[in-house]
Amino acid sequence: MKTNLFVRLGAAKAAMSALFLFLMSSMSSAQITKYYANAQTSQVYGVCIGCGVVNPLNAIGPNENDYSVLQVSVGLLARTEQTLIFPNSTYTNKLVIGIGSNGTPLNAQVLGGVSIETFNGDVSNNDYQNLTNKILKLGDTDPSKGEIELTMNIPYDRIKINVNAGLLSLGGELRVYYGYQYRDPFISMKVASQNGQVTLDKSLPAEGSEVTLVNTSGKEVFRTKLQSNTFETNQPRGVYIMTLQTKKGEIYSQKIMIK
């Protein structure tokens, strides 16, 4: 009898652990909805013969295999610019631009003459930056392709891609394959934990939201309505899945460590 009880308890614990792992797997592989750029503009600054954007419309829409080409003449004081325009300005928090070369392996040094800047309408977000390894993800199989990936916490509906003729080391051209934005719920929540107390990022609408914690056995162990962005969990140290649902019905979920 006792042996059977232990077997049943062990099976139940294994099942709950499997449920937790399934939850984690589902979170990490959750489907995203891509909102592709649906319009574009291009412009050349300075005096430059041979500068411009070839096939500019190839950079917009869901086809991730064709591309526009931003051309410059190496050594001249000129730059070519293409702006990708997106359908959403506030809902998304991730921005991805697919780029490439005509065969040269990409890295931050090679792309030193490429800069980006986001806008909301005609108003700059004051985030002008050159490409660095921090925001550049190289292709797994083709080193001449990569992605610019930005986490956005302010409204935006377009990004300007600038190629400086005097600095570009890609033989005078940059390919832009696609641009899309999406909402990633797992990066939207900044959480700090100390002595069992959890503090949420102040940008979250915490007051009136409901928060739950699920432990590594897949069991919900905590649920409360928040009055502020800080709350006590009274839970043992360890890893939990925290889910927050705002008064507007927005849901954020993230793995946290309670210390």
PDB file of C-alpha atoms in Angstrom:
ATOM      1  CA  MET A   1       0.000   0.000   0.000  1.00  0.00           C
ATOM      2  CA  LYS A   2       2.736   2.448   1.048  1.00  0.00           C
ATOM      3  CA  THR A   3       4.812   1.498  -2.006  1.00  0.00           C
ATOM      4  CA  ASN A   4       1.870   2.190  -4.321  1.00  0.00           C
ATOM      5  CA  LEU A   5       1.343   5.548  -2.635  1.00  0.00           C
ATOM      6  CA  PHE A   6       4.981   6.510  -3.190  1.00  0.00           C
ATOM      7  CA  VAL A   7       4.718   5.407  -6.819  1.00  0.00           C
ATOM      8  CA  ARG A   8       1.606   7.542  -7.349  1.00  0.00           C
ATOM      9  CA  LEU A   9       3.202  10.544  -5.651  1.00  0.00           C
ATOM     10  CA  GLY A  10       6.343  10.135  -7.739  1.00  0.00           C
ATOM     11  CA  ALA A  11       4.307   9.884 -10.923  1.00  0.00           C
ATOM     12  CA  ALA A  12       2.304  12.979  -9.999  1.00  0.00           C
ATOM     13  CA  LYS A  13       5.478  14.946  -9.276  1.00  0.00           C
ATOM     14  CA  ALA A  14       7.001  13.830 -12.571  1.00  0.00           C
ATOM     15  CA  ALA A  15       3.850  14.853 -14.416  1.00  0.00           C
ATOM     16  CA  MET A  16       3.848  18.309 -12.823  1.00  0.00           C
ATOM     17  CA  SER A  17       7.530  18.767 -13.633  1.00  0.00           C
ATOM     18  CA  ALA A  18       6.835  17.757 -17.218  1.00  0.00           C
ATOM     19  CA  LEU A  19       4.015  20.307 -17.310  1.00  0.00           C
ATOM     20  CA  PHE A  20       6.390  23.032 -16.114  1.00  0.00           C
ATOM     21  CA  LEU A  21       8.960  22.097 -18.754  1.00  0.00           C
ATOM     22  CA  PHE A  22       6.238  22.101 -21.399  1.00  0.00           C
ATOM     23  CA  LEU A  23       5.163  25.558 -20.251  1.00  0.00           C
ATOM     24  CA  MET A  24       8.724  26.830 -20.499  1.00  0.00           C
ATOM     25  CA  SER A  25       9.134  25.261 -23.944  1.00  0.00           C
ATOM     26  CA  SER A  26       5.863  26.769 -25.110  1.00  0.00           C
ATOM     27  CA  MET A  27       6.952  30.183 -23.881  1.00  0.00           C
ATOM     28  CA  SER A  28      10.309  30.046 -25.626  1.00  0.00           C
ATOM     29  CA  SER A  29       8.820  28.857 -28.924  1.00  0.00           C
ATOM     30  CA  ALA A  30       5.691  30.983 -28.868  1.00  0.00           C
ATOM     31  CA  GLN A  31       4.532  32.107 -32.297  1.00  0.00           C
ATOM     32  CA  ILE A  32       4.939  35.777 -33.075  1.00  0.00           C
ATOM     33  CA  THR A  33       2.939  37.920 -35.452  1.00  0.00           C
ATOM     34  CA  LYS A  34       5.195  39.831 -37.808  1.00  0.00           C
ATOM     35  CA  TYR A  35       4.102  43.247 -39.051  1.00  0.00           C
ATOM     36  CA  TYR A  36       6.216  43.891 -42.137  1.00  0.00           C
ATOM     37  CA  ALA A  37       7.140  47.311 -43.453  1.00  0.00           C
ATOM     38  CA  ASN A  38       4.461  48.324 -45.939  1.00  0.00           C
ATOM     39  CA  ALA A  39       5.986  51.495 -47.380  1.00  0.00           C
ATOM     40  CA  GLN A  40       9.387  53.051 -47.948  1.00  0.00           C
ATOM     41  CA  THR A  41      11.187  56.168 -49.072  1.00  0.00           C
ATOM     42  CA  SER A  42      14.770  56.672 -50.224  1.00  0.00           C
ATOM     43  CA  GLN A  43      17.113  59.588 -50.726  1.00  0.00           C
ATOM     44  CA  VAL A  44      20.718  60.426 -51.610  1.00  0.00           C
ATOM     45  CA  TYR A  45      22.592  63.193 -49.779  1.00  0.00           C
ATOM     46  CA  GLY A  46      25.597  64.896 -51.327  1.00  0.00           C
ATOM     47  CA  VAL A  47      26.947  64.772 -54.866  1.00  0.00           C
ATOM     48  CA  CYS A  48      27.337  61.142 -55.847  1.00  0.00           C
ATOM     49  CA  ILE A  49      27.189  59.506 -59.265  1.00  0.00           C
ATOM     50  CA  GLY A  50      26.055  55.905 -58.933  1.00  0.00           C
ATOM     51  CA  CYS A  51      24.488  56.347 -55.486  1.00  0.00           C
ATOM     52  CA  GLY A  52      20.881  55.363 -54.860  1.00  0.00           C
ATOM     53  CA  VAL A  53      18.569  52.516 -53.913  1.00  0.00           C
ATOM     54  CA  VAL A  54      18.020  49.730 -56.446  1.00  0.00           C
ATOM     55  CA  ASN A  55      14.715  47.822 -56.267  1.00  0.00           C
ATOM     56  CA  PRO A  56      13.563  49.780 -53.186  1.00  0.00           C
ATOM     57  CA  LEU A  57      10.191  48.009 -52.955  1.00  0.00           C
ATOM     58  CA  ASN A  58      11.920  44.657 -52.406  1.00  0.00           C
ATOM     59  CA  ALA A  59      12.661  45.719 -48.813  1.00  0.00           C
ATOM     60  CA  ILE A  60       8.967  45.879 -47.884  1.00  0.00           C
ATOM     61  CA  GLY A  61       6.374  43.144 -47.553  1.00  0.00           C
ATOM     62  CA  PRO A  62       6.650  39.528 -46.325  1.00  0.00           C
ATOM     63  CA  ASN A  63       9.110  38.212 -48.936  1.00  0.00           C
ATOM     64  CA  GLU A  64      12.333  37.734 -46.958  1.00  0.00           C
ATOM     65  CA  ASN A  65      14.375  36.506 -49.937  1.00  0.00           C
ATOM     66  CA  ASP A  66      14.485  39.496 -52.290  1.00  0.00           C
ATOM     67  CA  TYR A  67      16.191  42.733 -51.350  1.00  0.00           C
ATOM     68  CA  SER A  68      16.817  46.370 -52.095  1.00  0.00           C
ATOM     69  CA  VAL A  69      20.386  47.574 -52.610  1.00  0.00           C
ATOM     70  CA  LEU A  70      21.694  50.781 -51.057  1.00  0.00           C
ATOM     71  CA  GLN A  71      24.543  51.834 -53.349  1.00  0.00           C
ATOM     72  CA  VAL A  72      27.312  54.335 -52.664  1.00  0.00           C
ATOM     73  CA  SER A  73      30.643  55.172 -54.250  1.00  0.00           C
ATOM     74  CA  VAL A  74      33.396  54.365 -51.802  1.00  0.00           C
ATOM     75  CA  GLY A  75      35.483  57.388 -50.862  1.00  0.00           C
ATOM     76  CA  LEU A  76      32.966  60.094 -51.754  1.00  0.00           C
ATOM     77  CA  LEU A  77      31.411  62.327 -49.095  1.00  0.00           C
ATOM     78  CA  ALA A  78      27.853  61.203 -49.690  1.00  0.00           C
ATOM     79  CA  ARG A  79      25.320  58.861 -48.174  1.00  0.00           C
ATOM     80  CA  THR A  80      22.334  56.845 -49.287  1.00  0.00           C
ATOM     81  CA  GLU A  81      19.286  56.455 -47.078  1.00  0.00           C
ATOM     82  CA  GLN A  82      16.269  54.147 -47.116  1.00  0.00           C
ATOM     83  CA  THR A  83      13.375  54.526 -44.676  1.00  0.00           C
ATOM     84  CA  LEU A  84      11.127  51.551 -43.911  1.00  0.00           C
ATOM     85  CA  ILE A  85       7.633  52.469 -42.702  1.00  0.00           C
ATOM     86  CA  PHE A  86       5.553  50.133 -40.522  1.00  0.00           C
ATOM     87  CA  PRO A  87       1.807  49.796 -39.875  1.00  0.00           C
ATOM     88  CA  ASN A  88       1.998  49.992 -36.059  1.00  0.00           C
ATOM     89  CA  SER A  89       3.439  52.699 -33.835  1.00  0.00           C
ATOM     90  CA  THR A  90       2.692  51.650 -30.239  1.00  0.00           C
ATOM     91  CA  TYR A  91       1.733  47.969 -30.015  1.00  0.00           C
ATOM     92  CA  THR A  92       5.079  46.358 -30.840  1.00  0.00           C
ATOM     93  CA  ASN A  93       8.313  46.296 -28.860  1.00  0.00           C
ATOM     94  CA  LYS A  94      10.701  44.495 -31.212  1.00  0.00           C
ATOM     95  CA  LEU A  95      12.114  45.681 -34.531  1.00  0.00           C
ATOM     96  CA  VAL A  96      14.062  43.424 -36.910  1.00  0.00           C
ATOM     97  CA  ILE A  97      15.802  44.427 -40.157  1.00  0.00           C
ATOM     98  CA  GLY A  98      17.292  41.772 -42.429  1.00  0.00           C
ATOM     99  CA  ILE A  99      20.496  42.950 -44.109  1.00  0.00           C
ATOM    100  CA  GLY A 100      23.282  41.467 -46.193  1.00  0.00           C
ATOM    101  CA  SER A 101      26.212  42.040 -48.522  1.00  0.00           C
ATOM    102  CA  ASN A 102      27.229  40.803 -51.957  1.00  0.00           C
ATOM    103  CA  GLY A 103      29.311  38.068 -50.332  1.00  0.00           C
ATOM    104  CA  THR A 104      31.482  39.841 -47.751  1.00  0.00           C
ATOM    105  CA  PRO A 105      31.104  38.317 -44.251  1.00  0.00           C
ATOM    106  CA  LEU A 106      29.334  40.767 -41.963  1.00  0.00           C
ATOM    107  CA  ASN A 107      30.624  42.166 -38.697  1.00  0.00           C
ATOM    108  CA  ALA A 108      30.400  45.462 -36.858  1.00  0.00           C
ATOM    109  CA  GLN A 109      33.722  46.684 -38.279  1.00  0.00           C
ATOM    110  CA  VAL A 110      32.694  46.022 -41.875  1.00  0.00           C
ATOM    111  CA  LEU A 111      29.360  47.734 -41.224  1.00  0.00           C
ATOM    112  CA  GLY A 112      31.007  50.750 -39.611  1.00  0.00           C
ATOM    113  CA  GLY A 113      29.532  53.094 -42.196  1.00  0.00           C
ATOM    114  CA  VAL A 114      25.944  51.987 -41.570  1.00  0.00           C
ATOM    115  CA  SER A 115      23.745  53.825 -39.077  1.00  0.00           C
ATOM    116  CA  ILE A 116      20.097  53.601 -38.069  1.00  0.00           C
ATOM    117  CA  GLU A 117      17.549  55.893 -36.429  1.00  0.00           C
ATOM    118  CA  THR A 118      13.880  55.347 -35.548  1.00  0.00           C
ATOM    119  CA  PHE A 119      11.058  57.863 -35.861  1.00  0.00           C
ATOM    120  CA  ASN A 120       7.423  58.244 -34.922  1.00  0.00           C
ATOM    121  CA  GLY A 121       6.095  60.041 -37.944  1.00  0.00           C
ATOM    122  CA  ASP A 122       8.575  62.789 -38.731  1.00  0.00           C
ATOM    123  CA  VAL A 123       9.766  63.079 -35.123  1.00  0.00           C
ATOM    124  CA  SER A 124      13.082  61.420 -34.294  1.00  0.00           C
ATOM    125  CA  ASN A 125      13.316  59.202 -31.223  1.00  0.00           C
ATOM    126  CA  ASN A 126      16.875  60.523 -30.760  1.00  0.00           C
ATOM    127  CA  ASP A 127      18.292  56.996 -30.921  1.00  0.00           C
ATOM    128  CA  TYR A 128      20.702  57.452 -33.834  1.00  0.00           C
ATOM    129  CA  GLN A 129      23.419  54.805 -33.638  1.00  0.00           C
ATOM    130  CA  ASN A 130      26.022  53.008 -35.702  1.00  0.00           C
ATOM    131  CA  LEU A 131      25.739  49.258 -36.033  1.00  0.00           C
ATOM    132  CA  THR A 132      27.477  47.295 -33.271  1.00  0.00           C
ATOM    133  CA  ASN A 133      27.750  43.629 -32.383  1.00  0.00           C
ATOM    134  CA  LYS A 134      25.213  44.262 -29.613  1.00  0.00           C
ATOM    135  CA  ILE A 135      22.355  44.775 -32.072  1.00  0.00           C
ATOM    136  CA  LEU A 136      23.712  42.707 -34.979  1.00  0.00           C
ATOM    137  CA  LYS A 137      22.815  39.018 -35.233  1.00  0.00           C
ATOM    138  CA  LEU A 138      24.772  37.113 -37.884  1.00  0.00           C
ATOM    139  CA  GLY A 139      23.233  34.404 -40.033  1.00  0.00           C
ATOM    140  CA  ASP A 140      23.716  30.811 -38.888  1.00  0.00           C
ATOM    141  CA  THR A 141      24.579  29.447 -42.334  1.00  0.00           C
ATOM    142  CA  ASP A 142      25.423  32.497 -44.445  1.00  0.00           C
ATOM    143  CA  PRO A 143      27.921  34.955 -42.899  1.00  0.00           C
ATOM    144  CA  SER A 144      27.029  37.548 -45.528  1.00  0.00           C
ATOM    145  CA  LYS A 145      23.540  37.900 -44.024  1.00  0.00           C
ATOM    146  CA  GLY A 146      22.405  39.155 -40.648  1.00  0.00           C
ATOM    147  CA  GLU A 147      19.699  40.933 -38.714  1.00  0.00           C
ATOM    148  CA  ILE A 148      19.560  44.215 -36.851  1.00  0.00           C
ATOM    149  CA  GLU A 149      17.422  43.565 -33.770  1.00  0.00           C
ATOM    150  CA  LEU A 150      16.197  46.386 -31.554  1.00  0.00           C
ATOM    151  CA  THR A 151      14.110  46.342 -28.397  1.00  0.00           C
ATOM    152  CA  MET A 152      11.793  49.347 -28.479  1.00  0.00           C
ATOM    153  CA  ASN A 153      10.155  50.929 -25.433  1.00  0.00           C
ATOM    154  CA  ILE A 154       8.887  54.067 -27.166  1.00  0.00           C
ATOM    155  CA  PRO A 155       6.402  54.532 -30.041  1.00  0.00           C
ATOM    156  CA  TYR A 156       7.885  54.286 -33.539  1.00  0.00           C
ATOM    157  CA  ASP A 157       6.602  53.625 -37.037  1.00  0.00           C
ATOM    158  CA  ARG A 158       9.710  53.878 -39.207  1.00  0.00           C
ATOM    159  CA  ILE A 159      13.446  53.351 -39.280  1.00  0.00           C
ATOM    160  CA  LYS A 160      16.025  55.141 -41.408  1.00  0.00           C
ATOM    161  CA  ILE A 161      18.988  53.121 -42.648  1.00  0.00           C
ATOM    162  CA  ASN A 162      21.948  55.269 -43.691  1.00  0.00           C
ATOM    163  CA  VAL A 163      24.988  54.116 -45.650  1.00  0.00           C
ATOM    164  CA  ASN A 164      27.959  56.484 -45.493  1.00  0.00           C
ATOM    165  CA  ALA A 165      29.999  56.327 -48.668  1.00  0.00           C
ATOM    166  CA  GLY A 166      33.216  57.275 -46.943  1.00  0.00           C
ATOM    167  CA  LEU A 167      33.125  54.425 -44.425  1.00  0.00           C
ATOM    168  CA  LEU A 168      31.355  51.435 -45.950  1.00  0.00           C
ATOM    169  CA  SER A 169      33.617  48.399 -46.438  1.00  0.00           C
ATOM    170  CA  LEU A 170      31.157  46.247 -48.369  1.00  0.00           C
ATOM    171  CA  GLY A 171      32.193  47.141 -51.888  1.00  0.00           C
ATOM    172  CA  GLY A 172      29.818  50.078 -52.016  1.00  0.00           C
ATOM    173  CA  GLU A 173      26.484  48.401 -51.321  1.00  0.00           C
ATOM    174  CA  LEU A 174      24.232  47.159 -48.538  1.00  0.00           C
ATOM    175  CA  ARG A 175      21.309  44.813 -49.101  1.00  0.00           C
ATOM    176  CA  VAL A 176      18.078  45.248 -47.140  1.00  0.00           C
ATOM    177  CA  TYR A 177      15.979  42.083 -47.273  1.00  0.00           C
ATOM    178  CA  TYR A 178      13.062  42.932 -44.998  1.00  0.00           C
ATOM    179  CA  GLY A 179      11.900  44.792 -41.952  1.00  0.00           C
ATOM    180  CA  TYR A 180       9.267  43.712 -39.467  1.00  0.00           C
ATOM    181  CA  GLN A 181       8.041  44.577 -36.005  1.00  0.00           C
ATOM    182  CA  TYR A 182       6.406  42.305 -33.441  1.00  0.00           C
ATOM    183  CA  ARG A 183       5.356  42.183 -29.819  1.00  0.00           C
ATOM    184  CA  ASP A 184       7.400  39.979 -27.507  1.00  0.00           C
ATOM    185  CA  PRO A 185       5.569  39.630 -24.156  1.00  0.00           C
ATOM    186  CA  PHE A 186       8.585  38.010 -22.507  1.00  0.00           C
ATOM    187  CA  ILE A 187      10.798  41.093 -22.728  1.00  0.00           C
ATOM    188  CA  SER A 188       8.214  43.630 -21.673  1.00  0.00           C
ATOM    189  CA  MET A 189       8.596  43.130 -17.963  1.00  0.00           C
ATOM    190  CA  LYS A 190      11.666  44.112 -15.953  1.00  0.00           C
ATOM    191  CA  VAL A 191      11.652  42.414 -12.550  1.00  0.00           C
ATOM    192  CA  ALA A 192      13.930  42.686  -9.520  1.00  0.00           C
ATOM    193  CA  SER A 193      13.761  40.422  -6.470  1.00  0.00           C
ATOM    194  CA  GLN A 194      15.355  40.801  -3.053  1.00  0.00           C
ATOM    195  CA  ASN A 195      14.503  39.031   0.231  1.00  0.00           C
ATOM    196  CA  GLY A 196      11.268  37.676  -1.227  1.00  0.00           C
ATOM    197  CA  GLN A 197      10.096  41.108  -2.354  1.00  0.00           C
ATOM    198  CA  VAL A 198       9.452  41.545  -6.077  1.00  0.00           C
ATOM    199  CA  THR A 199       9.666  44.938  -7.779  1.00  0.00           C
ATOM    200  CA  LEU A 200       8.274  45.485 -11.268  1.00  0.00           C
ATOM    201  CA  ASP A 201       9.454  48.066 -13.761  1.00  0.00           C
ATOM    202  CA  LYS A 202       7.658  51.360 -13.137  1.00  0.00           C
ATOM    203  CA  SER A 203       6.612  51.587 -16.790  1.00  0.00           C
ATOM    204  CA  LEU A 204       4.194  48.684 -16.245  1.00  0.00           C
ATOM    205  CA  PRO A 205       0.591  49.530 -15.236  1.00  0.00           C
ATOM    206  CA  ALA A 206       0.909  47.485 -12.040  1.00  0.00           C
ATOM    207  CA  GLU A 207      -1.838  49.000  -9.874  1.00  0.00           C
ATOM    208  CA  GLY A 208      -4.993  46.902 -10.157  1.00  0.00           C
ATOM    209  CA  SER A 209      -3.229  44.173 -12.133  1.00  0.00           C
ATOM    210  CA  GLU A 210      -3.356  40.519 -11.109  1.00  0.00           C
ATOM    211  CA  VAL A 211      -0.122  38.581 -10.722  1.00  0.00           C
ATOM    212  CA  THR A 212       0.380  34.823 -10.346  1.00  0.00           C
ATOM    213  CA  LEU A 213       3.419  32.624  -9.674  1.00  0.00           C
ATOM    214  CA  VAL A 214       3.831  29.031 -10.885  1.00  0.00           C
ATOM    215  CA  ASN A 215       6.601  26.930  -9.339  1.00  0.00           C
ATOM    216  CA  THR A 216       8.887  24.366 -11.000  1.00  0.00           C
ATOM    217  CA  SER A 217       6.332  21.621 -10.340  1.00  0.00           C
ATOM    218  CA  GLY A 218       3.797  23.470 -12.475  1.00  0.00           C
ATOM    219  CA  LYS A 219       1.670  24.470  -9.475  1.00  0.00           C
ATOM    220  CA  GLU A 220       0.248  27.927  -8.966  1.00  0.00           C
ATOM    221  CA  VAL A 221       1.521  29.034  -5.560  1.00  0.00           C
ATOM    222  CA  PHE A 222       0.716  32.729  -5.473  1.00  0.00           C
ATOM    223  CA  ARG A 223      -1.998  35.073  -6.752  1.00  0.00           C
ATOM    224  CA  THR A 224      -2.754  38.649  -5.767  1.00  0.00           C
ATOM    225  CA  LYS A 225      -4.103  41.996  -6.955  1.00  0.00           C
ATOM    226  CA  LEU A 226      -1.380  44.630  -6.993  1.00  0.00           C
ATOM    227  CA  GLN A 227      -1.637  48.012  -5.313  1.00  0.00           C
ATOM    228  CA  SER A 228       1.807  49.145  -6.475  1.00  0.00           C
ATOM    229  CA  ASN A 229       4.783  47.870  -8.439  1.00  0.00           C
ATOM    230  CA  THR A 230       6.254  46.160  -5.338  1.00  0.00           C
ATOM    231  CA  PHE A 231       4.797  43.132  -3.544  1.00  0.00           C
ATOM    232  CA  GLU A 232       5.745  40.375  -1.093  1.00  0.00           C
ATOM    233  CA  THR A 233       5.543  36.779  -2.337  1.00  0.00           C
ATOM    234  CA  ASN A 234       6.266  34.817   0.878  1.00  0.00           C
ATOM    235  CA  GLN A 235       7.655  32.064  -1.339  1.00  0.00           C
ATOM    236  CA  PRO A 236      10.882  30.057  -1.004  1.00  0.00           C
ATOM    237  CA  ARG A 237      13.871  31.027  -3.082  1.00  0.00           C
ATOM    238  CA  GLY A 238      13.804  29.557  -6.562  1.00  0.00           C
ATOM    239  CA  VAL A 239      12.612  29.848 -10.150  1.00  0.00           C
ATOM    240  CA  TYR A 240       9.008  30.754 -10.938  1.00  0.00           C
ATOM    241  CA  ILE A 241       6.900  31.692 -13.924  1.00  0.00           C
ATOM    242  CA  MET A 242       5.290  35.035 -13.165  1.00  0.00           C
ATOM    243  CA  THR A 243       2.252  36.156 -15.161  1.00  0.00           C
ATOM    244  CA  LEU A 244       0.798  39.637 -14.878  1.00  0.00           C
ATOM    245  CA  GLN A 245      -2.571  40.624 -16.337  1.00  0.00           C
ATOM    246  CA  THR A 246      -3.334  44.332 -16.412  1.00  0.00           C
ATOM    247  CA  LYS A 247      -6.729  45.957 -15.936  1.00  0.00           C
ATOM    248  CA  LYS A 248      -6.858  46.367 -19.723  1.00  0.00           C
ATOM    249  CA  GLY A 249      -6.373  42.625 -20.204  1.00  0.00           C
ATOM    250  CA  GLU A 250      -2.762  42.821 -21.397  1.00  0.00           C
ATOM    251  CA  ILE A 251      -0.783  39.744 -20.337  1.00  0.00           C
ATOM    252  CA  TYR A 252       2.947  39.644 -19.580  1.00  0.00           C
ATOM    253  CA  SER A 253       4.754  36.444 -18.629  1.00  0.00           C
ATOM    254  CA  GLN A 254       8.343  35.842 -17.606  1.00  0.00           C
ATOM    255  CA  LYS A 255      10.606  33.438 -15.748  1.00  0.00           C
ATOM    256  CA  ILE A 256      11.931  35.041 -12.542  1.00  0.00           C
ATOM    257  CA  MET A 257      14.285  34.098  -9.731  1.00  0.00           C
ATOM    258  CA  ILE A 258      13.070  34.867  -6.219  1.00  0.00           C
ATOM    259  CA  LYS A 259      16.055  35.559  -3.968  1.00  0.00           C
TER     260      LYS A 259
END
